[in-house]
PDB file of C-alpha atoms and ligand atoms in Angstrom:
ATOM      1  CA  UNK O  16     101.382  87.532 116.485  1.00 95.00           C
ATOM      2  CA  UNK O  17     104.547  86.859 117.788  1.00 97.00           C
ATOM      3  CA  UNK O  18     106.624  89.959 118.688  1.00 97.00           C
ATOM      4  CA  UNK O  19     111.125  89.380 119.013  1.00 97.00           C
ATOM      5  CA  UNK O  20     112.599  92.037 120.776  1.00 97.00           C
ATOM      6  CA  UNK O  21     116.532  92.324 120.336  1.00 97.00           C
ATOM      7  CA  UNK O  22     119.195  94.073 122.117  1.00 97.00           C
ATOM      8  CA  UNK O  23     120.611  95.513 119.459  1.00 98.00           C
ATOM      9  CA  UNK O  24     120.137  97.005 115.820  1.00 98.00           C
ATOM     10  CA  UNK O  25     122.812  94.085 114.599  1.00 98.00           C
ATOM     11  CA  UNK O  26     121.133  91.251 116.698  1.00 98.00           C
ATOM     12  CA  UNK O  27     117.587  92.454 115.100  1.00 98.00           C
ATOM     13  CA  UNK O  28     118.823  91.962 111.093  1.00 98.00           C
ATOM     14  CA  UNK O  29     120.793  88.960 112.312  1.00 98.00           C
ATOM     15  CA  UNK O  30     117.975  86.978 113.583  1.00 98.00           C
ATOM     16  CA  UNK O  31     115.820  87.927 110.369  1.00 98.00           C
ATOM     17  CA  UNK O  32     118.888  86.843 108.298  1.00 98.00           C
ATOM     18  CA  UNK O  33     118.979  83.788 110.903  1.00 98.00           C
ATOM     19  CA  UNK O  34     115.153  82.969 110.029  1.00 98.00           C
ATOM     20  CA  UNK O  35     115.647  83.486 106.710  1.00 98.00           C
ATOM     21  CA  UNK O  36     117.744  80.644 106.384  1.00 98.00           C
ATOM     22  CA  UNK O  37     116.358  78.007 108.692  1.00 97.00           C
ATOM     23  CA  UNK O  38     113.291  78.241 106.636  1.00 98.00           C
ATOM     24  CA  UNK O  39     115.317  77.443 103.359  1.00 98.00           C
ATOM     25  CA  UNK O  40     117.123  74.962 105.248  1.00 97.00           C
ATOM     26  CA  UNK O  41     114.208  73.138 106.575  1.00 97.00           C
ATOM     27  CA  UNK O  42     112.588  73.912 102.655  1.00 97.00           C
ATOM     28  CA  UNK O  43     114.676  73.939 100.134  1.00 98.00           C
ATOM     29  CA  UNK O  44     112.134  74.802  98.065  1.00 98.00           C
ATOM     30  CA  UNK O  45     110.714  77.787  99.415  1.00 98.00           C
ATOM     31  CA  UNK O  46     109.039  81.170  97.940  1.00 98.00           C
ATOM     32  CA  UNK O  47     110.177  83.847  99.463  1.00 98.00           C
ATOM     33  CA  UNK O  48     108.917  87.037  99.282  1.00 98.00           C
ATOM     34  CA  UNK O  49     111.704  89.922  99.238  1.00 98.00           C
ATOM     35  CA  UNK O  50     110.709  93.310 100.759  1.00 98.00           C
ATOM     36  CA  UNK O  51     113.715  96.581 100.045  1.00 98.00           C
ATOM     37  CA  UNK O  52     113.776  99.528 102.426  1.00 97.00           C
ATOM     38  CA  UNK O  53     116.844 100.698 104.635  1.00 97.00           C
ATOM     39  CA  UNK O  54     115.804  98.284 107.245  1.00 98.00           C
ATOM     40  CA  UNK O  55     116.360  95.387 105.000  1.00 98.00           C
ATOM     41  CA  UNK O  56     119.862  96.426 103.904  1.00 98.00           C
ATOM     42  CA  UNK O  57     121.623  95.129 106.951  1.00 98.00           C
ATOM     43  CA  UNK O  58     119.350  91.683 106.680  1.00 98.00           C
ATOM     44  CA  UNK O  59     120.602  90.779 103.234  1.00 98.00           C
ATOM     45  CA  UNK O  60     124.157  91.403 104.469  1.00 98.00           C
ATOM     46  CA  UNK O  61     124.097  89.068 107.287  1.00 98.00           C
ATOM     47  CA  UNK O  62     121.947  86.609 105.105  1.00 98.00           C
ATOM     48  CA  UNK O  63     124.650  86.670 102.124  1.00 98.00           C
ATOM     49  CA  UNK O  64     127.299  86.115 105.207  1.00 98.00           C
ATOM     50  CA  UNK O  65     125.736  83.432 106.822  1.00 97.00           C
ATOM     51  CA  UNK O  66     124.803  81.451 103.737  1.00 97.00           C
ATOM     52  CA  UNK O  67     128.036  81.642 102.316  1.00 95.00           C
ATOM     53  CA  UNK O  68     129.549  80.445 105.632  1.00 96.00           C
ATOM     54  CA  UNK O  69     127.207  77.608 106.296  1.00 93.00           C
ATOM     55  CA  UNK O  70     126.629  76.990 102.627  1.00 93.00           C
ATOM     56  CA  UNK O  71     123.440  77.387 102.232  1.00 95.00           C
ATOM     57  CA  UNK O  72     122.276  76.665  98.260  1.00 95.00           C
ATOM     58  CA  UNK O  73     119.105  78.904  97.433  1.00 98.00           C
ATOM     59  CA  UNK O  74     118.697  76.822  94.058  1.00 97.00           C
ATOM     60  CA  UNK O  75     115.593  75.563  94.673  1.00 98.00           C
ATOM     61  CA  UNK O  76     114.095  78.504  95.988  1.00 98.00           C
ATOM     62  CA  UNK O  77     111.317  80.892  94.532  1.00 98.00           C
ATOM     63  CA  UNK O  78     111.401  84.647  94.774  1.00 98.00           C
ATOM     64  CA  UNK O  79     108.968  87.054  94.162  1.00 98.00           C
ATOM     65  CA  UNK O  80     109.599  90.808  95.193  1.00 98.00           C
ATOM     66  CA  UNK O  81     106.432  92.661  97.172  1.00 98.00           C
ATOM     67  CA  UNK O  82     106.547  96.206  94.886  1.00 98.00           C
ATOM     68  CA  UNK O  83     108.486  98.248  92.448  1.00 98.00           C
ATOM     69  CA  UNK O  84     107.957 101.940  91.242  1.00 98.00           C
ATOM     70  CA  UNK O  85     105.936 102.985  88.459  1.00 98.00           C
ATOM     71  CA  UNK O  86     107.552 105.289  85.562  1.00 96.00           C
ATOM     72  CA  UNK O  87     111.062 104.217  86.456  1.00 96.00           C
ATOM     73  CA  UNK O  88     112.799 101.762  84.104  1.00 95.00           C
ATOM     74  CA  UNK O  89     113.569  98.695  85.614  1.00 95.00           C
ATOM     75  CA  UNK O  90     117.117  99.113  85.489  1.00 96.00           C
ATOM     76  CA  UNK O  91     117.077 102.365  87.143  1.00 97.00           C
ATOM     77  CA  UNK O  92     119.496 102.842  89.885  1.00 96.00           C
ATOM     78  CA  UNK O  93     117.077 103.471  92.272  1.00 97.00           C
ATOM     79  CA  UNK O  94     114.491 100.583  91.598  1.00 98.00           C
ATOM     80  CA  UNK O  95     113.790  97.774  93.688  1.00 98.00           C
ATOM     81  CA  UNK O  96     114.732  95.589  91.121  1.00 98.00           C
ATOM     82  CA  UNK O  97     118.794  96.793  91.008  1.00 98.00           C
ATOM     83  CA  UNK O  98     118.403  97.165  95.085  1.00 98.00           C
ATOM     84  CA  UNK O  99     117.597  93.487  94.804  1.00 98.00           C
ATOM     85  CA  UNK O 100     119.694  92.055  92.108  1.00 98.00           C
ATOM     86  CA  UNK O 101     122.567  94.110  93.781  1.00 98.00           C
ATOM     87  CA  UNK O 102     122.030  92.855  97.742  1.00 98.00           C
ATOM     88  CA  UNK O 103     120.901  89.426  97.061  1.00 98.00           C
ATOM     89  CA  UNK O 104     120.423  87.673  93.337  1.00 98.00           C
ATOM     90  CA  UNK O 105     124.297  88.207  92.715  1.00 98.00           C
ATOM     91  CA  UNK O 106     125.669  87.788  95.937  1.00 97.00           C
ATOM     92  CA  UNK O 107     123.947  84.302  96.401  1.00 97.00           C
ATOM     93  CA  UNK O 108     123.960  83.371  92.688  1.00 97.00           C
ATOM     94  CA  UNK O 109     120.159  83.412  92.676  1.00 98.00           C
ATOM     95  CA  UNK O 110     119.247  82.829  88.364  1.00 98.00           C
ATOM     96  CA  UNK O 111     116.832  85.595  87.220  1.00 95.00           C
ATOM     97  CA  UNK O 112     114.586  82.201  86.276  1.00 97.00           C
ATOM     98  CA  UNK O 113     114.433  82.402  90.272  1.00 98.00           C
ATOM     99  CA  UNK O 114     112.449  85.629  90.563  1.00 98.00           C
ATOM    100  CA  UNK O 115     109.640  87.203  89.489  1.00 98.00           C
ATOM    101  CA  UNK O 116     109.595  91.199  89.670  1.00 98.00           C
ATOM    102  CA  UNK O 117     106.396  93.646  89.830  1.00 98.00           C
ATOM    103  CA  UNK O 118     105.257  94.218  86.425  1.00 98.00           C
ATOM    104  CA  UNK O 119     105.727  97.721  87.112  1.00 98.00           C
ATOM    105  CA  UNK O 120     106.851  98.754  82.869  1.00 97.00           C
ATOM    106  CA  UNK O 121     103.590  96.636  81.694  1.00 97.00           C
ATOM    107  CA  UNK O 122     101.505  98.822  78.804  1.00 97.00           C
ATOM    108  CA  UNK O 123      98.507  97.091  80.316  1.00 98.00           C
ATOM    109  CA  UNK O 124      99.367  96.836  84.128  1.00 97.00           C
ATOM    110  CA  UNK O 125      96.399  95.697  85.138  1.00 97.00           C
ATOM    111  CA  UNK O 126      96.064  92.510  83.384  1.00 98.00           C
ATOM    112  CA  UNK O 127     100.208  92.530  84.630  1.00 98.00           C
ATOM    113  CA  UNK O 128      99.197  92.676  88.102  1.00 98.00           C
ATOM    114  CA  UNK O 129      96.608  89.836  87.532  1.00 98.00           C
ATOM    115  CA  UNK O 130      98.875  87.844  85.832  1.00 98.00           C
ATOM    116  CA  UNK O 131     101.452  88.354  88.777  1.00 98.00           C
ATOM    117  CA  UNK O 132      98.963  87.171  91.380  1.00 98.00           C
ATOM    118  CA  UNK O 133      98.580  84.096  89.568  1.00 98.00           C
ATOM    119  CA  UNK O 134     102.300  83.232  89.087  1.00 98.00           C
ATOM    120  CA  UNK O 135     102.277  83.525  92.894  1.00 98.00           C
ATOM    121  CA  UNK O 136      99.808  80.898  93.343  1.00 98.00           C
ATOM    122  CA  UNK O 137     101.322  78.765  90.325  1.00 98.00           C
ATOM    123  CA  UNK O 138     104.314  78.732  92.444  1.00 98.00           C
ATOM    124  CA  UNK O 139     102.404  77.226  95.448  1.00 98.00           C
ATOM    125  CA  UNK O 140     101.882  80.308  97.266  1.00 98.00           C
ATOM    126  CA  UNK O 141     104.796  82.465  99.225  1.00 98.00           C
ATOM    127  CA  UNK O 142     106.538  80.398 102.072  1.00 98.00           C
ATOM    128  CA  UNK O 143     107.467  83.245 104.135  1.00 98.00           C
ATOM    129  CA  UNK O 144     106.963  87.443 103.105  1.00 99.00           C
ATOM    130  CA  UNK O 145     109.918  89.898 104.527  1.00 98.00           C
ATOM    131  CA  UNK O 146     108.354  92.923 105.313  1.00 98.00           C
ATOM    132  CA  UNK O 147     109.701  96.577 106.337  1.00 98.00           C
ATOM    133  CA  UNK O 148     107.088  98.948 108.067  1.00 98.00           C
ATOM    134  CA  UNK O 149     106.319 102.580 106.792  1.00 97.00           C
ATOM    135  CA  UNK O 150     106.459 105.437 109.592  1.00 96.00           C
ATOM    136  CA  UNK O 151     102.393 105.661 108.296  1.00 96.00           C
ATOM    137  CA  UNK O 152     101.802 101.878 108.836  1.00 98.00           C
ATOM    138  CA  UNK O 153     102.887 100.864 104.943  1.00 98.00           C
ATOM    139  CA  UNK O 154     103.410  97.725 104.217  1.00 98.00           C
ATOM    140  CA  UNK O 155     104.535  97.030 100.784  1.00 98.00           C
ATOM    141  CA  UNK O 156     103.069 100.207  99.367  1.00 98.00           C
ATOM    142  CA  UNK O 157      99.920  99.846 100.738  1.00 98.00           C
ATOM    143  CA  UNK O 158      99.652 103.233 102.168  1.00 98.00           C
ATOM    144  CA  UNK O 159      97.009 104.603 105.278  1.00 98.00           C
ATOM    145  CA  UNK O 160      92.923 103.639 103.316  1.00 98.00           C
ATOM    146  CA  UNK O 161      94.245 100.487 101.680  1.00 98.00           C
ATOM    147  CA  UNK O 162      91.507  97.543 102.388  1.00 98.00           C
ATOM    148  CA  UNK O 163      92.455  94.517 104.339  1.00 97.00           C
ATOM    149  CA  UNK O 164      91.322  92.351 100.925  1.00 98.00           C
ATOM    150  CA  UNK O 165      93.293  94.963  98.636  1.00 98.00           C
ATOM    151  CA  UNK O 166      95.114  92.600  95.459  1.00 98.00           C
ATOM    152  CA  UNK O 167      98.470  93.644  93.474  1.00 98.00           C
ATOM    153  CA  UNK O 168      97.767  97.085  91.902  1.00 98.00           C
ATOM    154  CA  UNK O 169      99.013 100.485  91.173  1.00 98.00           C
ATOM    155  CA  UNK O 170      99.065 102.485  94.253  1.00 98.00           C
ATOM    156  CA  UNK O 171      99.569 106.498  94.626  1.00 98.00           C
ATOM    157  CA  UNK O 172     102.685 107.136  97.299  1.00 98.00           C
ATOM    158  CA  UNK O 173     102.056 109.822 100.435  1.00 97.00           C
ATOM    159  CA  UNK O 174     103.889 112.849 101.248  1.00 96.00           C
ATOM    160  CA  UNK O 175     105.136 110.715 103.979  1.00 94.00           C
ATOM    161  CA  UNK O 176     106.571 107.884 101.852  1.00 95.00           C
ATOM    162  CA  UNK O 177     107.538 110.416  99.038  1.00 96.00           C
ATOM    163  CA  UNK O 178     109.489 112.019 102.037  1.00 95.00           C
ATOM    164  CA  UNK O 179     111.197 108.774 103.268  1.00 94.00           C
ATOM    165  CA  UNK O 180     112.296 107.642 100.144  1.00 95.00           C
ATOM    166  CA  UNK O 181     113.131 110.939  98.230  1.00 95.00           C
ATOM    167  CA  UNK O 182     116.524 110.568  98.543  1.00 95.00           C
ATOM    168  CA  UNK O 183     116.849 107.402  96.890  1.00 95.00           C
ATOM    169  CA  UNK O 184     116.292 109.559  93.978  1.00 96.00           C
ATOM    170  CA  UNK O 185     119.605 112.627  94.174  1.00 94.00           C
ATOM    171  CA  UNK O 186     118.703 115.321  91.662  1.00 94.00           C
ATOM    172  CA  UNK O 187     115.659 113.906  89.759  1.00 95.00           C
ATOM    173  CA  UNK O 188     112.047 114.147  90.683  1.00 93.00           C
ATOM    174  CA  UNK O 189     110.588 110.910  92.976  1.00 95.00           C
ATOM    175  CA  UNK O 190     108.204 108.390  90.774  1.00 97.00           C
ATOM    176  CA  UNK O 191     104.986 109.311  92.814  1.00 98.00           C
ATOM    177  CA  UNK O 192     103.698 105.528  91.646  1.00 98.00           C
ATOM    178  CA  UNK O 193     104.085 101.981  92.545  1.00 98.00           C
ATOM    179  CA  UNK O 194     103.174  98.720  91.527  1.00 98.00           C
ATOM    180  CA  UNK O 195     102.514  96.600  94.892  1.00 98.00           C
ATOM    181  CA  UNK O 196     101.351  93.613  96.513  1.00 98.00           C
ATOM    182  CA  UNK O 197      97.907  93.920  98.269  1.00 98.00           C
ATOM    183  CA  UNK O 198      97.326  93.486 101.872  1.00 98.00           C
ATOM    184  CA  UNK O 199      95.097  90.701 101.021  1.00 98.00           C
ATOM    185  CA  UNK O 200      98.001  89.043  98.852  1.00 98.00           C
ATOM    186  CA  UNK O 201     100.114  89.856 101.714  1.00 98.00           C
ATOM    187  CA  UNK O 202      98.186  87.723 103.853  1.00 98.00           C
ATOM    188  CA  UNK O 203      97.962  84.829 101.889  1.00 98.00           C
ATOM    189  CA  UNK O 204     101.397  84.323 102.731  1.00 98.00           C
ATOM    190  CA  UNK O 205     101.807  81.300 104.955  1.00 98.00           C
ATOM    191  CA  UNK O 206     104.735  83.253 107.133  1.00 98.00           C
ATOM    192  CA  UNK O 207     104.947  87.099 107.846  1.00 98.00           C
ATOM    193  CA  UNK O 208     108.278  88.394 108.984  1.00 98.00           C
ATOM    194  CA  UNK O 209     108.703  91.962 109.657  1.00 98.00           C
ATOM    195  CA  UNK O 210     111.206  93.966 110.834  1.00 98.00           C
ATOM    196  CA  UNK O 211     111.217  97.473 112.219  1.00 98.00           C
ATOM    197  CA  UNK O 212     114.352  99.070 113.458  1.00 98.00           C
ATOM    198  CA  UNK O 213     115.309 102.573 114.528  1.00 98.00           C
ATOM    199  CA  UNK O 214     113.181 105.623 116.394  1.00 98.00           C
ATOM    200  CA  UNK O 215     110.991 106.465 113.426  1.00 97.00           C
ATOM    201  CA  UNK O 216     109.287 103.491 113.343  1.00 98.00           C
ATOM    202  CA  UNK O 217     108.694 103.277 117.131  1.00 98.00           C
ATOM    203  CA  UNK O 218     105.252 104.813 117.237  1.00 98.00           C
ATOM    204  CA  UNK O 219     103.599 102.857 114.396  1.00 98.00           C
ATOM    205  CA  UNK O 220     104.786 100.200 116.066  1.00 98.00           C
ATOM    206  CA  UNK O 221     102.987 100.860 119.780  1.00 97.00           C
ATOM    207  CA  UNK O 222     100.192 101.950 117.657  1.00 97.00           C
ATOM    208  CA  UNK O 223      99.785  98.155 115.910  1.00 97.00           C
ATOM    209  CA  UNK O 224      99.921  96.749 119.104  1.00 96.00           C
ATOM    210  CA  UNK O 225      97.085  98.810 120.097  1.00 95.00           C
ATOM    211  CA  UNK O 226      94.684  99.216 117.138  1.00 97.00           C
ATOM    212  CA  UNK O 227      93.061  96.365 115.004  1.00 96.00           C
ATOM    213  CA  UNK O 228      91.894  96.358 111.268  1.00 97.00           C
ATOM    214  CA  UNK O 229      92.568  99.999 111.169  1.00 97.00           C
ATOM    215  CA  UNK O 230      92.472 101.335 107.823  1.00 97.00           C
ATOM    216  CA  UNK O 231      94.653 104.133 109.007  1.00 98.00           C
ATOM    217  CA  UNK O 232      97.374 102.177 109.448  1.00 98.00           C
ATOM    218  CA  UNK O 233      97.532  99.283 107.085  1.00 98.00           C
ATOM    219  CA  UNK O 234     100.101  97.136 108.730  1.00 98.00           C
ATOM    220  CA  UNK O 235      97.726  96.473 111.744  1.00 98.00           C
ATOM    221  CA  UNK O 236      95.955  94.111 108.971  1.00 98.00           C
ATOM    222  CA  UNK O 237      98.636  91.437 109.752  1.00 98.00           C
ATOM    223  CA  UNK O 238      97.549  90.857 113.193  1.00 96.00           C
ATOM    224  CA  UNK O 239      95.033  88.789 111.967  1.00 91.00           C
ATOM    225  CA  UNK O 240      97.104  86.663 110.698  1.00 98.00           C
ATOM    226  CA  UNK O 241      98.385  83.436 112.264  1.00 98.00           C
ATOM    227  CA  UNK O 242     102.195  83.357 111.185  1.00 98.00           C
ATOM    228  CA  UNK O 243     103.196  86.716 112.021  1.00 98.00           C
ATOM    229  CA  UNK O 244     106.698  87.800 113.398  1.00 98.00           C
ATOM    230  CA  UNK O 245     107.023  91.063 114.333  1.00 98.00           C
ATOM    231  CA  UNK O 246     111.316  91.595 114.963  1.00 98.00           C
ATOM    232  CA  UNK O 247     112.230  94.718 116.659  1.00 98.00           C
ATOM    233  CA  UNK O 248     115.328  96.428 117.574  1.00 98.00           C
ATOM    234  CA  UNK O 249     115.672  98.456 120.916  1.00 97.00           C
ATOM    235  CA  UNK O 250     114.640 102.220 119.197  1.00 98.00           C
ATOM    236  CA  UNK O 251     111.712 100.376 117.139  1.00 98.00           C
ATOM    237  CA  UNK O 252     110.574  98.919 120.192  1.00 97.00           C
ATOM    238  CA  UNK O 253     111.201 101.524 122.684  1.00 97.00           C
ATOM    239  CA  UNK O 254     107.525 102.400 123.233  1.00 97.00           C
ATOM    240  CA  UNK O 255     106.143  98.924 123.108  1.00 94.00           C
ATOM    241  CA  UNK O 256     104.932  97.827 126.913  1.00 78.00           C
ATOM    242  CA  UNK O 257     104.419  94.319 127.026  1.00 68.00           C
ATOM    243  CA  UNK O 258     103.095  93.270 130.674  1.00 57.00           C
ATOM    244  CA  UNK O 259     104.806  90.071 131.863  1.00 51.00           C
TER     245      UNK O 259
HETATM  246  C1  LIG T  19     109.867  98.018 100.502  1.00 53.00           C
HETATM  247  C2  LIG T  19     108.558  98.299 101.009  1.00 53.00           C
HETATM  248  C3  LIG T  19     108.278  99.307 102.063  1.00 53.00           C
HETATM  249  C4  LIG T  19     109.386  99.464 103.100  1.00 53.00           C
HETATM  250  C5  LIG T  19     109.047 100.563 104.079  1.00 53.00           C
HETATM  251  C6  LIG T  19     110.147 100.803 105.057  1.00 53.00           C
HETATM  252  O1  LIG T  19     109.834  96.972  99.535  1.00 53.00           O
HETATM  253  O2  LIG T  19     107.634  97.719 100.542  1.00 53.00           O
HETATM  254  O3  LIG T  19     107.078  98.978 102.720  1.00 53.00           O
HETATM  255  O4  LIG T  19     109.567  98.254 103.763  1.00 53.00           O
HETATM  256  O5  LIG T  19     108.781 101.748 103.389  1.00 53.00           O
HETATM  257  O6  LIG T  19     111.238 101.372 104.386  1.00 53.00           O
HETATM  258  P1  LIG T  19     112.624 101.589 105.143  1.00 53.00           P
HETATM  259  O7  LIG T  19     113.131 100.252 105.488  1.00 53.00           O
HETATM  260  O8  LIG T  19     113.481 102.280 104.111  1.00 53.00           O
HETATM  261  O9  LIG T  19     112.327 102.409 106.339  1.00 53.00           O
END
């Protein structure tokens, strides 16, 4: 596990944004897996700013997206898949042949799911898997008692996630569902890249540093893991001590 510490909430999207792109640089053809959140708002604006300035062509890339909401049409304002399309697959003229989404409207989602896991490995595995951090230790929707071998499923959200994200959704009633990755997909990505920003996520992330395969907190998982990047800004950071 490697950890980046920044100096600033800019500097910390920047340098995701900045890794981002050396690894499409370097491979043209990557598979990227996109992660949505707050934290990853800021990313895909530097990454759409810095691409466009260095012209860098994502035509050759793969995307797949880590979850989506169950009993929300896809083309709901609120879904990952208009957060998405909005921040990144029009701003960089990504073609939807580029990206695969959740099957989160499937009538049988869990031959869906299946059938997502193996596009994923069709398309060679994922390259490198953005990731945001829940204040519980989420990652992807993988909430607190999801196993370190979990696959792409249906998951039920917490009160603490339903909190977080509630108002995404202004006047209507949170889906309480999701269709997401599992930790063990998660980890078959070659590269992790995560990025926690802000005070809120500053004790989950002393308490990854300190705890191991902890069902309790799911993101711990990724330790294990030999391409991990853990970025942090100051607030995320602020209870981290690393001895020099
Ligand atoms: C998003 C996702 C979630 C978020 C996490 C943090 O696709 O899977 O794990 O990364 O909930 O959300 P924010 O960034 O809104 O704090």
């Amino acid at each position: 596990m490697k950890i980046v510490q920044t100096e600033s909430y800019e500097e910390a999207s920047e340098v995701v944004a900045g890794m981002i792109l050396e690894k499409v640089l370097s491979h043209p053809e990557s598979v990227i897996g996109l992660a949505t959140g707050k934290t990853m708002e800021p990313v895909y604006e530097a990454l759409v700013r810095e691409a466009k300035k260095s012209e860098v062509s994502f035509e050759s890339c793969r995307f797949f997206m880590l979850d989506e909401y169950v009993g929300i049409s896809p083309d709901h304002k609120s879904s990952f898949r208009t957060y998405i399309q909005d921040r990144v697959l029009r701003p960089l003229g990504i073609k939807k042949e580029q990206i695969t989404f959740p099957p989160a409207s499937a009538v049988d989602i869990k031959a869906a799911a299946q059938e997502y896991e193996e596009s994923i490995k069709a398309a060679g595995g994922i390259d490198l898997q953005l990731l945001g951090i829940g204040r519980n230790g989420h990652i992807g929707f993988n909430e607190p008692g999801s196993l370190g071998d979990s696959r792409t499923r249906v998951v039920e959200l917490t009160e603490s996630t339903l909190e977080a994200n509630k108002s995404e959704f202004p006047g209507e009633k949170m889906p309480t569902m999701a269709l997401s990755m599992g930790i063990g997909t998660i980890l078959e990505a070659k590269n992790l890249l995560m990025l926690a920003t802000g005070e809120s996520k500053a004790e989950v992330i002393k308490y990854i540093l300190n705890h191991h395969e902890d069902v309790s907190c799911p993101a711990t998982f990724l330790k294990e893991h030999s391409h991990f990047t853990l970025v942090v800004d100051p607030s995320a950071g602020s209870k981290i001590n690393l001895k020099i």
